[in-house]
Amino acid sequence: MMALAETGFDLVLCAMIATTALLAIGVRDQFGAVVLFVVYSVFLGLGWLRLGALDIALAEVALGAGLTGLLLFGAHARLPASVPVPSGRAVWPAACAAGGSGLALGWAFLTLPEPVGLQEAVAANLGTSGVENPVTAVLLNFRSWDTLIESIVLLAALIGVWSVARDDAWGGQPGLRQHARHGGVLANFGRLLPPIGFMIGVYLFWAGSSKPGGAFQAGTVLAAVALVVFMGGAMRPPLVTARWLRLVCVAGPAVFLAVGLTGAASGVFLGLRPDLAKPLILAIEAVLTFSIAASLALSVIGPPEDPEDHV
Amino acid sequence: MADVVTYFMTALGLGFYLAGTVAVIRFPDTYSRLHALTKADNVGLGFLIVGIAFQADSWMVVARLALVWGLALMAAGITAQLIARTALQRQSP
């Protein structure tokens, strides 16, 4: 009975994921497409939860639904109200390419041998990794290469966002001017939420060494806190030219790279000595959390847009 | 006994969610839809959380569930205010 209910739930969930994905790329209305993308990400997060991958579920909901959704809403707000939908020639080749790669993936999935996975290898070496959460062990020790590049990609994204600023607005405050009513609900929310959000962010970072959590999830929560503070008008976003701001953004990847290079000096790039692994991972994650938070928040706020805002 | 309470409370919560969803589809304007969405869902989530709390192993878990409800209440209330205000300013139905 229980198994039947679970299978039913999973089937409905799969149908919802596929349907929202199709609708998100199918609808003509931009705003609707963004809303559907957010809904799709939430369903996908539930899917990861059903697979027992709590870390990925957290990351999917925080980064996929929350932050990417916000970025897309920001892009939608900056686009002209109606963009002509390309029609005719491009559609059929695209459909064939997408359908073909889908079929190829399905074929590969059905014909490849059942994967053994790396769970056993990770479990066997967990003792030398310095942390108890196998996901963190993989992300910051066994395969930290990927995490290092991801953290640099965030910086590249921020530089991309900033590079579309107009020349006369550059150097000012990032984003549009916020219009929170003094003493209004948003202004109060902007003062009430940050302490709670900050606590949850720090908890997620700290929990990452033994339980699901980590720098990316924590950084996203802290970025959201910063955005609420700016939108509520409790604080204005720092100038894009502020040196400390750039230091915060760069510090995470820089510390990561420095630790990796000291590893290289003793043999393996990004290799951590087992007895020093725990403090090193915590140090990288602590700095990385703030860098991720700053880069994400600044990417969402957008480039400086108001030439009047120079201070 | 705890299981019975859980069944009852979660069923009640789901009922509120269902009513809220029907209302969002059926109600005629932004304000009544907002009302349906926030009120019904907040009460629905409350019943769900009370139901789940009876399955919790420790008070710590209950406290976290309460925190989830509190945050969701706050977020829903504030977004409803902001959306209603924007709708009022634009005078959209």
JSON list of N, CA and C in Angstrom, two decimals, chain B residues 49-89:
[
{"chain": "B", "resi": 49, "resn": "ILE", "atom": "N", "xyz": [1.54, 21.41, 9.17]},
{"chain": "B", "resi": 49, "resn": "ILE", "atom": "CA", "xyz": [2.68, 21.43, 10.10]},
{"chain": "B", "resi": 49, "resn": "ILE", "atom": "C", "xyz": [2.29, 20.86, 11.46]},
{"chain": "B", "resi": 50, "resn": "VAL", "atom": "N", "xyz": [1.09, 21.19, 11.91]},
{"chain": "B", "resi": 50, "resn": "VAL", "atom": "CA", "xyz": [0.63, 20.60, 13.18]},
{"chain": "B", "resi": 50, "resn": "VAL", "atom": "C", "xyz": [0.55, 19.07, 13.02]},
{"chain": "B", "resi": 51, "resn": "GLY", "atom": "N", "xyz": [0.03, 18.63, 11.86]},
{"chain": "B", "resi": 51, "resn": "GLY", "atom": "CA", "xyz": [-0.06, 17.20, 11.60]},
{"chain": "B", "resi": 51, "resn": "GLY", "atom": "C", "xyz": [1.29, 16.53, 11.62]},
{"chain": "B", "resi": 52, "resn": "ILE", "atom": "N", "xyz": [2.27, 17.14, 10.91]},
{"chain": "B", "resi": 52, "resn": "ILE", "atom": "CA", "xyz": [3.61, 16.54, 10.83]},
{"chain": "B", "resi": 52, "resn": "ILE", "atom": "C", "xyz": [4.30, 16.59, 12.19]},
{"chain": "B", "resi": 53, "resn": "ALA", "atom": "N", "xyz": [4.01, 17.66, 12.97]},
{"chain": "B", "resi": 53, "resn": "ALA", "atom": "CA", "xyz": [4.68, 17.82, 14.26]},
{"chain": "B", "resi": 53, "resn": "ALA", "atom": "C", "xyz": [4.40, 16.62, 15.17]},
{"chain": "B", "resi": 54, "resn": "PHE", "atom": "N", "xyz": [3.24, 15.98, 14.99]},
{"chain": "B", "resi": 54, "resn": "PHE", "atom": "CA", "xyz": [2.93, 14.80, 15.82]},
{"chain": "B", "resi": 54, "resn": "PHE", "atom": "C", "xyz": [3.79, 13.60, 15.46]},
{"chain": "B", "resi": 55, "resn": "GLN", "atom": "N", "xyz": [4.51, 13.68, 14.34]},
{"chain": "B", "resi": 55, "resn": "GLN", "atom": "CA", "xyz": [5.42, 12.59, 13.97]},
{"chain": "B", "resi": 55, "resn": "GLN", "atom": "C", "xyz": [6.87, 12.90, 14.37]},
{"chain": "B", "resi": 56, "resn": "ALA", "atom": "N", "xyz": [7.11, 14.10, 14.91]},
{"chain": "B", "resi": 56, "resn": "ALA", "atom": "CA", "xyz": [8.48, 14.52, 15.20]},
{"chain": "B", "resi": 56, "resn": "ALA", "atom": "C", "xyz": [9.07, 13.74, 16.37]},
{"chain": "B", "resi": 57, "resn": "ASP", "atom": "N", "xyz": [10.42, 13.55, 16.30]},
{"chain": "B", "resi": 57, "resn": "ASP", "atom": "CA", "xyz": [11.09, 12.80, 17.35]},
{"chain": "B", "resi": 57, "resn": "ASP", "atom": "C", "xyz": [11.43, 13.67, 18.56]},
{"chain": "B", "resi": 58, "resn": "SER", "atom": "N", "xyz": [11.67, 14.96, 18.29]},
{"chain": "B", "resi": 58, "resn": "SER", "atom": "CA", "xyz": [12.11, 15.81, 19.40]},
{"chain": "B", "resi": 58, "resn": "SER", "atom": "C", "xyz": [11.48, 17.19, 19.28]},
{"chain": "B", "resi": 59, "resn": "TRP", "atom": "N", "xyz": [11.57, 17.95, 20.38]},
{"chain": "B", "resi": 59, "resn": "TRP", "atom": "CA", "xyz": [11.02, 19.31, 20.38]},
{"chain": "B", "resi": 59, "resn": "TRP", "atom": "C", "xyz": [11.77, 20.21, 19.42]},
{"chain": "B", "resi": 60, "resn": "MET", "atom": "N", "xyz": [13.05, 19.89, 19.19]},
{"chain": "B", "resi": 60, "resn": "MET", "atom": "CA", "xyz": [13.86, 20.67, 18.26]},
{"chain": "B", "resi": 60, "resn": "MET", "atom": "C", "xyz": [13.22, 20.67, 16.87]},
{"chain": "B", "resi": 61, "resn": "VAL", "atom": "N", "xyz": [12.76, 19.49, 16.46]},
{"chain": "B", "resi": 61, "resn": "VAL", "atom": "CA", "xyz": [12.13, 19.37, 15.13]},
{"chain": "B", "resi": 61, "resn": "VAL", "atom": "C", "xyz": [10.84, 20.18, 15.09]},
{"chain": "B", "resi": 62, "resn": "VAL", "atom": "N", "xyz": [10.07, 20.11, 16.20]},
{"chain": "B", "resi": 62, "resn": "VAL", "atom": "CA", "xyz": [8.83, 20.88, 16.27]},
{"chain": "B", "resi": 62, "resn": "VAL", "atom": "C", "xyz": [9.14, 22.37, 16.15]},
{"chain": "B", "resi": 63, "resn": "ALA", "atom": "N", "xyz": [10.21, 22.81, 16.84]},
{"chain": "B", "resi": 63, "resn": "ALA", "atom": "CA", "xyz": [10.59, 24.22, 16.78]},
{"chain": "B", "resi": 63, "resn": "ALA", "atom": "C", "xyz": [10.93, 24.63, 15.36]},
{"chain": "B", "resi": 64, "resn": "ARG", "atom": "N", "xyz": [11.66, 23.75, 14.65]},
{"chain": "B", "resi": 64, "resn": "ARG", "atom": "CA", "xyz": [12.02, 24.09, 13.26]},
{"chain": "B", "resi": 64, "resn": "ARG", "atom": "C", "xyz": [10.79, 24.15, 12.37]},
{"chain": "B", "resi": 65, "resn": "LEU", "atom": "N", "xyz": [9.85, 23.21, 12.60]},
{"chain": "B", "resi": 65, "resn": "LEU", "atom": "CA", "xyz": [8.61, 23.24, 11.81]},
{"chain": "B", "resi": 65, "resn": "LEU", "atom": "C", "xyz": [7.86, 24.54, 12.07]},
{"chain": "B", "resi": 66, "resn": "ALA", "atom": "N", "xyz": [7.84, 24.95, 13.34]},
{"chain": "B", "resi": 66, "resn": "ALA", "atom": "CA", "xyz": [7.15, 26.21, 13.69]},
{"chain": "B", "resi": 66, "resn": "ALA", "atom": "C", "xyz": [7.83, 27.38, 12.99]},
{"chain": "B", "resi": 67, "resn": "LEU", "atom": "N", "xyz": [9.17, 27.34, 12.94]},
{"chain": "B", "resi": 67, "resn": "LEU", "atom": "CA", "xyz": [9.92, 28.42, 12.27]},
{"chain": "B", "resi": 67, "resn": "LEU", "atom": "C", "xyz": [9.56, 28.47, 10.78]},
{"chain": "B", "resi": 68, "resn": "VAL", "atom": "N", "xyz": [9.45, 27.28, 10.15]},
{"chain": "B", "resi": 68, "resn": "VAL", "atom": "CA", "xyz": [9.06, 27.22, 8.74]},
{"chain": "B", "resi": 68, "resn": "VAL", "atom": "C", "xyz": [7.71, 27.89, 8.55]},
{"chain": "B", "resi": 69, "resn": "TRP", "atom": "N", "xyz": [6.76, 27.57, 9.44]},
{"chain": "B", "resi": 69, "resn": "TRP", "atom": "CA", "xyz": [5.43, 28.14, 9.30]},
{"chain": "B", "resi": 69, "resn": "TRP", "atom": "C", "xyz": [5.47, 29.65, 9.49]},
{"chain": "B", "resi": 70, "resn": "GLY", "atom": "N", "xyz": [6.20, 30.08, 10.53]},
{"chain": "B", "resi": 70, "resn": "GLY", "atom": "CA", "xyz": [6.30, 31.52, 10.79]},
{"chain": "B", "resi": 70, "resn": "GLY", "atom": "C", "xyz": [6.87, 32.27, 9.60]},
{"chain": "B", "resi": 71, "resn": "LEU", "atom": "N", "xyz": [7.95, 31.74, 9.02]},
{"chain": "B", "resi": 71, "resn": "LEU", "atom": "CA", "xyz": [8.57, 32.41, 7.88]},
{"chain": "B", "resi": 71, "resn": "LEU", "atom": "C", "xyz": [7.64, 32.44, 6.67]},
{"chain": "B", "resi": 72, "resn": "ALA", "atom": "N", "xyz": [6.94, 31.29, 6.44]},
{"chain": "B", "resi": 72, "resn": "ALA", "atom": "CA", "xyz": [6.03, 31.24, 5.30]},
{"chain": "B", "resi": 72, "resn": "ALA", "atom": "C", "xyz": [4.89, 32.23, 5.48]},
{"chain": "B", "resi": 73, "resn": "LEU", "atom": "N", "xyz": [4.37, 32.33, 6.72]},
{"chain": "B", "resi": 73, "resn": "LEU", "atom": "CA", "xyz": [3.30, 33.29, 7.02]},
{"chain": "B", "resi": 73, "resn": "LEU", "atom": "C", "xyz": [3.75, 34.70, 6.70]},
{"chain": "B", "resi": 74, "resn": "MET", "atom": "N", "xyz": [4.96, 35.02, 7.18]},
{"chain": "B", "resi": 74, "resn": "MET", "atom": "CA", "xyz": [5.48, 36.37, 7.00]},
{"chain": "B", "resi": 74, "resn": "MET", "atom": "C", "xyz": [5.67, 36.67, 5.52]},
{"chain": "B", "resi": 75, "resn": "ALA", "atom": "N", "xyz": [6.28, 35.73, 4.81]},
{"chain": "B", "resi": 75, "resn": "ALA", "atom": "CA", "xyz": [6.55, 35.95, 3.38]},
{"chain": "B", "resi": 75, "resn": "ALA", "atom": "C", "xyz": [5.25, 36.12, 2.62]},
{"chain": "B", "resi": 76, "resn": "ALA", "atom": "N", "xyz": [4.26, 35.26, 2.91]},
{"chain": "B", "resi": 76, "resn": "ALA", "atom": "CA", "xyz": [3.00, 35.33, 2.18]},
{"chain": "B", "resi": 76, "resn": "ALA", "atom": "C", "xyz": [2.29, 36.64, 2.48]},
{"chain": "B", "resi": 77, "resn": "GLY", "atom": "N", "xyz": [2.24, 37.02, 3.76]},
{"chain": "B", "resi": 77, "resn": "GLY", "atom": "CA", "xyz": [1.56, 38.26, 4.13]},
{"chain": "B", "resi": 77, "resn": "GLY", "atom": "C", "xyz": [2.18, 39.46, 3.46]},
{"chain": "B", "resi": 78, "resn": "ILE", "atom": "N", "xyz": [3.54, 39.50, 3.47]},
{"chain": "B", "resi": 78, "resn": "ILE", "atom": "CA", "xyz": [4.21, 40.67, 2.90]},
{"chain": "B", "resi": 78, "resn": "ILE", "atom": "C", "xyz": [4.10, 40.72, 1.38]},
{"chain": "B", "resi": 79, "resn": "THR", "atom": "N", "xyz": [4.25, 39.55, 0.73]},
{"chain": "B", "resi": 79, "resn": "THR", "atom": "CA", "xyz": [4.10, 39.57, -0.74]},
{"chain": "B", "resi": 79, "resn": "THR", "atom": "C", "xyz": [2.68, 39.97, -1.12]},
{"chain": "B", "resi": 80, "resn": "ALA", "atom": "N", "xyz": [1.69, 39.48, -0.35]},
{"chain": "B", "resi": 80, "resn": "ALA", "atom": "CA", "xyz": [0.31, 39.84, -0.67]},
{"chain": "B", "resi": 80, "resn": "ALA", "atom": "C", "xyz": [0.14, 41.36, -0.59]},
{"chain": "B", "resi": 81, "resn": "GLN", "atom": "N", "xyz": [0.69, 41.97, 0.46]},
{"chain": "B", "resi": 81, "resn": "GLN", "atom": "CA", "xyz": [0.60, 43.43, 0.61]},
{"chain": "B", "resi": 81, "resn": "GLN", "atom": "C", "xyz": [1.23, 44.14, -0.59]},
{"chain": "B", "resi": 82, "resn": "LEU", "atom": "N", "xyz": [2.44, 43.66, -0.98]},
{"chain": "B", "resi": 82, "resn": "LEU", "atom": "CA", "xyz": [3.16, 44.34, -2.06]},
{"chain": "B", "resi": 82, "resn": "LEU", "atom": "C", "xyz": [2.43, 44.20, -3.38]},
{"chain": "B", "resi": 83, "resn": "ILE", "atom": "N", "xyz": [1.92, 42.98, -3.66]},
{"chain": "B", "resi": 83, "resn": "ILE", "atom": "CA", "xyz": [1.21, 42.77, -4.92]},
{"chain": "B", "resi": 83, "resn": "ILE", "atom": "C", "xyz": [-0.07, 43.60, -4.94]},
{"chain": "B", "resi": 84, "resn": "ALA", "atom": "N", "xyz": [-0.79, 43.60, -3.80]},
{"chain": "B", "resi": 84, "resn": "ALA", "atom": "CA", "xyz": [-2.05, 44.35, -3.74]},
{"chain": "B", "resi": 84, "resn": "ALA", "atom": "C", "xyz": [-1.79, 45.83, -3.97]},
{"chain": "B", "resi": 85, "resn": "ARG", "atom": "N", "xyz": [-0.73, 46.35, -3.37]},
{"chain": "B", "resi": 85, "resn": "ARG", "atom": "CA", "xyz": [-0.39, 47.76, -3.51]},
{"chain": "B", "resi": 85, "resn": "ARG", "atom": "C", "xyz": [-0.08, 48.11, -4.96]},
{"chain": "B", "resi": 86, "resn": "THR", "atom": "N", "xyz": [0.74, 47.25, -5.59]},
{"chain": "B", "resi": 86, "resn": "THR", "atom": "CA", "xyz": [1.07, 47.49, -7.00]},
{"chain": "B", "resi": 86, "resn": "THR", "atom": "C", "xyz": [-0.18, 47.44, -7.87]},
{"chain": "B", "resi": 87, "resn": "ALA", "atom": "N", "xyz": [-1.04, 46.45, -7.59]},
{"chain": "B", "resi": 87, "resn": "ALA", "atom": "CA", "xyz": [-2.28, 46.33, -8.37]},
{"chain": "B", "resi": 87, "resn": "ALA", "atom": "C", "xyz": [-3.14, 47.57, -8.18]},
{"chain": "B", "resi": 88, "resn": "LEU", "atom": "N", "xyz": [-3.20, 48.08, -6.95]},
{"chain": "B", "resi": 88, "resn": "LEU", "atom": "CA", "xyz": [-4.00, 49.26, -6.65]},
{"chain": "B", "resi": 88, "resn": "LEU", "atom": "C", "xyz": [-3.47, 50.46, -7.42]},
{"chain": "B", "resi": 89, "resn": "GLN", "atom": "N", "xyz": [-2.12, 50.59, -7.42]},
{"chain": "B", "resi": 89, "resn": "GLN", "atom": "CA", "xyz": [-1.52, 51.73, -8.11]},
{"chain": "B", "resi": 89, "resn": "GLN", "atom": "C", "xyz": [-1.77, 51.66, -9.62]}
]
